[in-house]
């Protein structure tokens, strides 16, 4: 899908919305679900074919905690997506890859987020995200030691 060339303002908005997707994935990688859900509007919705719709940050956090319960780690990579901005609304689609480990067995998930974002007083936030699964499998890797990411807390990025 080829989208029209963005205006300078739309380009700035696209960067902000892309940061939402990256910020969410980065927080998930660190296991910080409370931080991850801050990318949603107060009444934002997370939908998927495998869960009931979760409305509001607390419900979304609860759904994510249930989905990741028992996981040694979850590592989500968000790939470059497409974003279309129209005033104070935007629509985006981001492919993702998730790796994880549960019961000493690797898990790999491939899917797409289909997003609707709105400009709020806090900045851009997701009004809704639909997680569309593509495939789920068990890779034979991820048997090594898990290294604590606590060293990242002193990074200038998080200052």
Coordinates of N, CA and C in Angstrom, one line a residue:
X1 N 0.8 -1.2 0.0 CA 0.0 0.0 0.0 C 0.9 1.2 0.0
X2 N 0.7 2.1 -0.9 CA 1.4 3.4 -1.0 C 0.6 4.5 -0.5
X3 N 1.0 5.2 0.5 CA 0.3 6.3 1.0 C 0.8 7.6 0.4
X4 N 0.0 8.7 0.4 CA 0.5 10.0 -0.2 C 1.6 10.5 0.7
X5 N 2.4 11.3 0.0 CA 3.5 12.0 0.7 C 2.9 12.9 1.8
X6 N 3.5 12.8 3.1 CA 2.9 13.6 4.1 C 3.3 15.1 4.1
X7 N 2.5 15.9 4.6 CA 2.9 17.3 4.8 C 3.9 17.3 6.0
X8 N 4.6 18.5 6.2 CA 5.5 18.5 7.3 C 4.8 18.2 8.7
X9 N 3.6 18.7 8.9 CA 2.9 18.5 10.2 C 2.6 17.0 10.3
X10 N 2.1 16.4 9.2 CA 1.8 15.0 9.2 C 3.0 14.2 9.4
X11 N 4.1 14.6 8.9 CA 5.4 13.8 9.1 C 5.7 13.8 10.6
X12 N 5.6 15.0 11.3 CA 5.8 15.1 12.7 C 4.8 14.2 13.5
X13 N 3.6 14.2 13.1 CA 2.6 13.3 13.7 C 2.9 11.8 13.5
X14 N 3.4 11.5 12.3 CA 3.7 10.1 12.0 C 4.9 9.6 12.9
X15 N 5.8 10.5 13.1 CA 6.9 10.2 14.0 C 6.4 9.9 15.4
X16 N 5.5 10.8 15.9 CA 4.9 10.6 17.3 C 4.2 9.3 17.4
X17 N 3.4 9.0 16.4 CA 2.6 7.7 16.4 C 3.5 6.5 16.3
X18 N 4.6 6.6 15.5 CA 5.5 5.5 15.5 C 6.2 5.4 16.8
X19 N 6.5 6.5 17.5 CA 7.0 6.4 18.9 C 6.1 5.6 19.8
X20 N 4.8 5.8 19.6 CA 3.8 5.1 20.5 C 4.1 3.6 20.3
X21 N 4.1 3.1 19.1 CA 4.3 1.7 18.8 C 5.6 1.2 19.3
X22 N 6.7 2.0 19.1 CA 8.0 1.6 19.6 C 8.1 1.6 21.1
X23 N 7.5 2.6 21.8 CA 7.4 2.7 23.2 C 6.7 1.6 23.9
X24 N 5.6 1.2 23.3 CA 4.8 0.1 23.8 C 5.7 -1.2 23.7
X25 N 6.3 -1.5 22.6 CA 7.1 -2.7 22.4 C 8.3 -2.7 23.4
X26 N 8.9 -1.6 23.5 CA 10.1 -1.5 24.4 C 9.7 -1.7 25.9
X27 N 8.5 -1.2 26.3 CA 8.0 -1.4 27.7 C 7.7 -2.9 27.9
X28 N 7.1 -3.5 26.9 CA 6.7 -4.9 26.9 C 8.0 -5.8 27.1
X29 N 9.0 -5.4 26.3 CA 10.3 -6.1 26.4 C 10.9 -6.1 27.9
X30 N 10.7 -5.0 28.5 CA 11.1 -4.8 29.9 C 10.2 -5.4 30.9
X31 N 9.0 -5.9 30.5 CA 8.0 -6.4 31.4 C 7.2 -5.3 32.1
X32 N 7.3 -4.1 31.7 CA 6.6 -3.0 32.4 C 5.3 -2.7 31.7
X33 N 4.3 -3.5 32.1 CA 3.0 -3.4 31.5 C 2.3 -2.1 31.8
X34 N 2.5 -1.6 33.0 CA 1.8 -0.4 33.4 C 2.3 0.8 32.5
X35 N 3.6 0.8 32.2 CA 4.1 1.8 31.3 C 3.6 1.6 29.9
X36 N 3.6 0.3 29.4 CA 3.1 0.0 28.1 C 1.7 0.5 27.8
X37 N 0.8 0.4 28.7 CA -0.6 0.8 28.5 C -0.8 2.3 28.5
X38 N 0.3 3.1 28.8 CA 0.2 4.6 28.7 C 0.1 5.1 27.3
X39 N 0.3 4.2 26.3 CA 0.2 4.6 24.9 C -1.3 4.7 24.5
X40 N -2.2 4.2 25.3 CA -3.6 4.2 25.1 C -4.3 5.4 25.6
X41 N -5.3 5.9 25.0 CA -6.2 6.9 25.5 C -6.9 6.3 26.8
X42 N -7.4 7.2 27.7 CA -8.0 6.7 28.9 C -9.0 5.6 28.6
X43 N -9.8 5.8 27.6 CA -10.9 4.8 27.3 C -10.5 4.0 26.0
X44 N -9.2 3.8 25.8 CA -8.7 3.1 24.7 C -9.1 1.6 24.7
X45 N -9.1 1.0 23.6 CA -9.6 -0.4 23.5 C -8.5 -1.3 22.8
X46 N -8.3 -2.4 23.4 CA -7.4 -3.5 22.9 C -8.3 -4.6 22.5
X47 N -8.2 -5.0 21.2 CA -9.1 -6.1 20.7 C -8.2 -7.1 20.0
X48 N -8.6 -8.4 20.1 CA -8.0 -9.5 19.3 C -9.0 -10.6 19.2
X49 N -8.8 -11.5 18.3 CA -9.7 -12.6 18.2 C -9.6 -13.6 19.3
X50 N -8.6 -13.5 20.1 CA -8.4 -14.5 21.2 C -8.7 -14.0 22.6
X51 N -9.1 -12.7 22.7 CA -9.5 -12.2 24.0 C -10.8 -11.3 23.8
X52 N -11.5 -11.1 24.9 CA -12.6 -10.1 24.9 C -12.0 -8.7 24.8
X53 N -12.8 -7.8 24.3 CA -12.3 -6.4 24.1 C -12.0 -5.9 25.5
X54 N -10.9 -5.2 25.6 CA -10.4 -4.6 26.9 C -10.5 -3.1 26.7
X55 N -11.3 -2.4 27.6 CA -11.6 -1.0 27.5 C -11.0 -0.3 28.7
X56 N -10.1 0.6 28.4 CA -9.4 1.4 29.5 C -8.1 0.8 29.8
X57 N -7.2 1.6 30.3 CA -5.8 1.2 30.6 C -5.7 0.0 31.6
X58 N -6.5 0.1 32.6 CA -6.4 -1.0 33.6 C -6.9 -2.3 33.0
X59 N -8.0 -2.3 32.3 CA -8.5 -3.6 31.7 C -7.5 -4.1 30.6
X60 N -6.8 -3.2 29.9 CA -5.8 -3.6 28.9 C -4.6 -4.2 29.7
X61 N -4.2 -3.6 30.7 CA -3.1 -4.1 31.5 C -3.4 -5.5 32.0
X62 N -4.6 -5.7 32.5 CA -5.1 -7.0 33.0 C -5.0 -8.0 31.9
X63 N -5.5 -7.7 30.8 CA -5.5 -8.6 29.6 C -4.1 -9.0 29.3
X64 N -3.2 -8.1 29.2 CA -1.8 -8.4 28.9 C -1.2 -9.2 30.0
X65 N -1.4 -8.9 31.2 CA -0.9 -9.8 32.3 C -1.4 -11.2 32.2
X66 N -2.7 -11.4 31.9 CA -3.2 -12.7 31.7 C -2.5 -13.4 30.6
X67 N -2.4 -12.7 29.5 CA -1.8 -13.4 28.3 C -0.3 -13.7 28.4
X68 N 0.4 -13.0 29.3 CA 1.8 -13.2 29.5 C 2.1 -14.0 30.8
X69 N 1.1 -14.3 31.5 CA 1.3 -15.0 32.8 C 2.2 -16.3 32.6
X70 N 3.1 -16.5 33.4 CA 4.0 -17.7 33.3 C 5.1 -17.6 32.3
X71 N 5.2 -16.5 31.6 CA 6.2 -16.3 30.6 C 7.5 -15.8 31.3
X72 N 8.6 -16.5 31.0 CA 9.9 -16.0 31.5 C 10.3 -14.7 31.0
X73 N 9.9 -14.4 29.7 CA 10.1 -13.1 29.1 C 9.3 -13.0 27.8
X74 N 9.0 -11.8 27.4 CA 8.4 -11.5 26.2 C 9.2 -10.4 25.5
X75 N 9.6 -10.7 24.3 CA 10.4 -9.7 23.5 C 9.7 -9.4 22.3
X76 N 9.1 -8.1 22.2 CA 8.3 -7.7 21.0 C 9.1 -6.8 20.2
X77 N 9.2 -7.1 18.9 CA 9.8 -6.2 17.9 C 8.7 -5.6 17.0
X78 N 8.6 -4.3 17.0 CA 7.7 -3.7 16.1 C 8.4 -3.3 14.8
X79 N 7.9 -3.6 13.7 CA 8.5 -3.4 12.4 C 8.0 -2.1 11.8
X80 N 8.7 -1.5 10.9 CA 8.3 -0.2 10.3 C 6.8 -0.4 9.8
X81 N 6.0 0.5 10.1 CA 4.6 0.5 9.7 C 4.2 1.6 8.8
X82 N 2.9 1.6 8.5 CA 2.3 2.7 7.7 C 1.4 3.5 8.6
X83 N 1.4 4.8 8.5 CA 0.6 5.7 9.3 C 0.0 6.7 8.3
X84 N -1.3 6.9 8.5 CA -2.1 7.9 7.7 C -2.7 8.9 8.7
X85 N -2.4 10.1 8.6 CA -2.9 11.2 9.5 C -3.9 12.0 8.8
X86 N -5.0 12.3 9.5 CA -6.1 13.1 9.0 C -6.5 14.0 10.2
X87 N -5.9 15.2 10.3 CA -6.2 16.1 11.4 C -5.8 15.5 12.8
X88 N -6.8 15.3 13.7 CA -6.5 14.8 15.0 C -6.8 13.3 15.1
X89 N -6.9 12.6 14.0 CA -7.0 11.2 14.0 C -6.0 10.6 13.0
X90 N -5.6 9.3 13.3 CA -4.7 8.7 12.5 C -5.0 7.2 12.5
X91 N -4.6 6.5 11.4 CA -4.7 5.1 11.3 C -3.3 4.5 11.0
X92 N -3.0 3.4 11.6 CA -1.7 2.8 11.4 C -1.8 1.3 11.4
X93 N -0.8 0.7 10.7 CA -0.6 -0.7 10.8 C 0.8 -1.1 10.9
X94 N 1.1 -1.8 12.0 CA 2.5 -2.2 12.3 C 2.6 -3.7 12.4
X95 N 3.5 -4.3 11.6 CA 3.8 -5.7 11.8 C 4.6 -5.9 13.1
X96 N 4.4 -7.0 13.8 CA 5.2 -7.3 15.0 C 5.7 -8.7 15.0
X97 N 6.8 -9.0 15.7 CA 7.2 -10.3 16.0 C 7.4 -10.3 17.5
X98 N 6.9 -11.4 18.1 CA 7.2 -11.6 19.6 C 7.8 -12.9 19.8
X99 N 8.8 -12.9 20.6 CA 9.4 -14.1 21.1 C 9.2 -14.2 22.6
X100 N 9.1 -15.4 23.1 CA 9.0 -15.5 24.5 C 9.4 -16.9 24.9
X101 N 9.4 -17.1 26.2 CA 9.7 -18.5 26.7 C 8.8 -18.8 27.9
X102 N 8.2 -20.0 27.9 CA 7.3 -20.5 28.9 C 7.7 -21.9 29.1
X103 N 7.8 -22.4 30.4 CA 8.2 -23.8 30.7 C 9.4 -24.3 29.9
X104 N 10.4 -23.4 29.8 CA 11.6 -23.7 29.0 C 11.4 -24.0 27.6
X105 N 10.3 -23.6 27.0 CA 10.1 -23.7 25.6 C 9.8 -22.4 24.9
X106 N 10.5 -22.2 23.8 CA 10.3 -20.9 23.1 C 8.9 -20.8 22.5
X107 N 8.5 -19.6 22.3 CA 7.2 -19.2 21.7 C 7.5 -18.1 20.7
X108 N 7.0 -18.2 19.5 CA 7.1 -17.1 18.5 C 5.8 -16.7 18.0
X109 N 5.5 -15.4 17.9 CA 4.2 -14.9 17.4 C 4.5 -13.9 16.3
X110 N 3.8 -14.0 15.2 CA 3.8 -13.0 14.2 C 2.4 -12.4 14.0
X111 N 2.3 -11.1 13.9 CA 1.0 -10.5 13.8 C 1.1 -9.1 13.3
X112 N 0.0 -8.4 13.3 CA -0.1 -7.0 12.9 C -1.0 -6.3 13.9
X113 N -0.6 -5.1 14.2 CA -1.5 -4.2 15.0 C -2.1 -3.3 13.9
X114 N -3.4 -3.2 14.0 CA -4.2 -2.3 13.2 C -4.7 -1.2 14.1
X115 N -4.2 0.0 14.0 CA -4.4 1.0 15.1 C -5.2 2.2 14.6
X116 N -6.0 2.8 15.6 CA -6.6 4.1 15.4 C -6.1 4.9 16.5
X117 N -5.5 6.0 16.2 CA -4.9 6.9 17.2 C -5.6 8.3 17.1
X118 N -5.7 8.9 18.3 CA -6.3 10.3 18.4 C -5.3 11.2 19.1
X119 N -5.4 12.5 18.7 CA -4.6 13.5 19.4 C -5.4 13.9 20.7
X120 N -4.7 13.8 21.8 CA -5.3 14.1 23.1 C -4.5 15.2 23.8
X121 N -4.9 15.7 24.9 CA -4.2 16.7 25.7 C -2.8 16.1 26.0
X122 N -2.6 14.8 26.2 CA -1.4 14.2 26.5 C -0.5 14.0 25.2
X123 N -1.0 14.2 24.1 CA -0.4 13.9 22.8 C -1.1 12.8 22.1
X124 N -0.5 12.2 21.1 CA -1.1 11.1 20.4 C -1.3 9.9 21.3
X125 N -2.4 9.2 21.3 CA -2.7 8.0 22.0 C -3.6 7.1 21.2
X126 N -3.5 5.8 21.5 CA -4.3 4.9 20.7 C -5.7 4.9 21.3
X127 N -6.7 5.1 20.4 CA -8.1 4.9 20.7 C -8.4 3.4 20.7
X128 N -7.8 2.7 19.7 CA -8.0 1.3 19.6 C -6.8 0.7 18.9
X129 N -6.6 -0.6 19.3 CA -5.6 -1.4 18.7 C -6.2 -2.8 18.5
X130 N -6.1 -3.3 17.3 CA -6.6 -4.6 17.0 C -5.3 -5.5 16.7
X131 N -5.1 -6.5 17.5 CA -4.0 -7.4 17.3 C -4.4 -8.6 16.4
X132 N -4.0 -8.6 15.2 CA -4.3 -9.6 14.2 C -3.2 -10.7 14.2
X133 N -3.5 -11.9 14.7 CA -2.4 -12.9 14.7 C -2.2 -13.4 13.3
X134 N -1.0 -13.7 12.9 CA -0.7 -14.3 11.6 C -0.3 -15.8 11.9
X135 N 0.6 -16.0 12.8 CA 1.0 -17.4 13.2 C 1.6 -17.4 14.6
X136 N 1.6 -18.6 15.2 CA 2.2 -18.8 16.5 C 2.9 -20.1 16.4
X137 N 4.1 -20.2 16.9 CA 4.8 -21.4 16.8 C 5.8 -21.6 18.0
X138 N 6.5 -22.7 18.0 CA 7.5 -23.0 19.0 C 8.9 -23.1 18.4
X139 N 9.7 -22.1 18.4 CA 11.0 -22.2 17.9 C 11.9 -23.1 18.8
X140 N 13.0 -23.6 18.4 CA 13.8 -24.5 19.2 C 14.9 -23.7 19.9
X141 N 14.9 -22.4 19.8 CA 15.9 -21.6 20.5 C 15.4 -21.1 21.8
X142 N 16.0 -20.1 22.4 CA 15.6 -19.5 23.6 C 15.7 -20.4 24.8
X143 N 16.8 -21.2 24.8 CA 17.0 -22.0 26.0 C 18.1 -21.5 26.9
X144 N 18.7 -20.3 26.5 CA 19.8 -19.7 27.3 C 19.3 -19.0 28.5
X145 N 20.3 -18.5 29.2 CA 20.1 -17.7 30.4 C 19.4 -16.3 30.0
X146 N 18.5 -15.9 30.8 CA 17.9 -14.6 30.6 C 18.7 -13.5 31.4
X147 N 19.1 -12.5 30.7 CA 19.9 -11.5 31.3 C 19.0 -10.3 31.7
X148 N 19.2 -9.8 32.9 CA 18.4 -8.7 33.5 C 18.7 -7.4 32.7
X149 N 17.6 -6.7 32.3 CA 17.7 -5.5 31.6 C 17.8 -4.3 32.5
X150 N 18.0 -4.5 33.8 CA 18.1 -3.4 34.8 C 19.2 -2.4 34.4
X151 N 20.3 -2.8 33.7 CA 21.3 -1.9 33.4 C 20.8 -0.8 32.4
X152 N 19.7 -1.0 31.8 CA 19.2 0.0 30.9 C 18.6 1.2 31.6
X153 N 18.3 1.0 32.9 CA 17.7 2.1 33.6 C 18.6 3.3 33.8
X154 N 19.9 3.2 33.6 CA 20.8 4.3 33.7 C 21.1 5.0 32.4
X155 N 20.4 4.5 31.3 CA 20.6 5.1 30.0 C 20.1 6.5 29.9
X156 N 20.8 7.4 29.2 CA 20.3 8.8 29.0 C 19.0 8.8 28.3
X157 N 18.7 7.7 27.5 CA 17.4 7.7 26.8 C 16.2 7.8 27.8
X158 N 16.4 7.2 29.0 CA 15.3 7.1 30.0 C 15.4 8.3 31.0
X159 N 16.3 9.1 30.9 CA 16.5 10.2 31.8 C 15.4 11.3 31.7

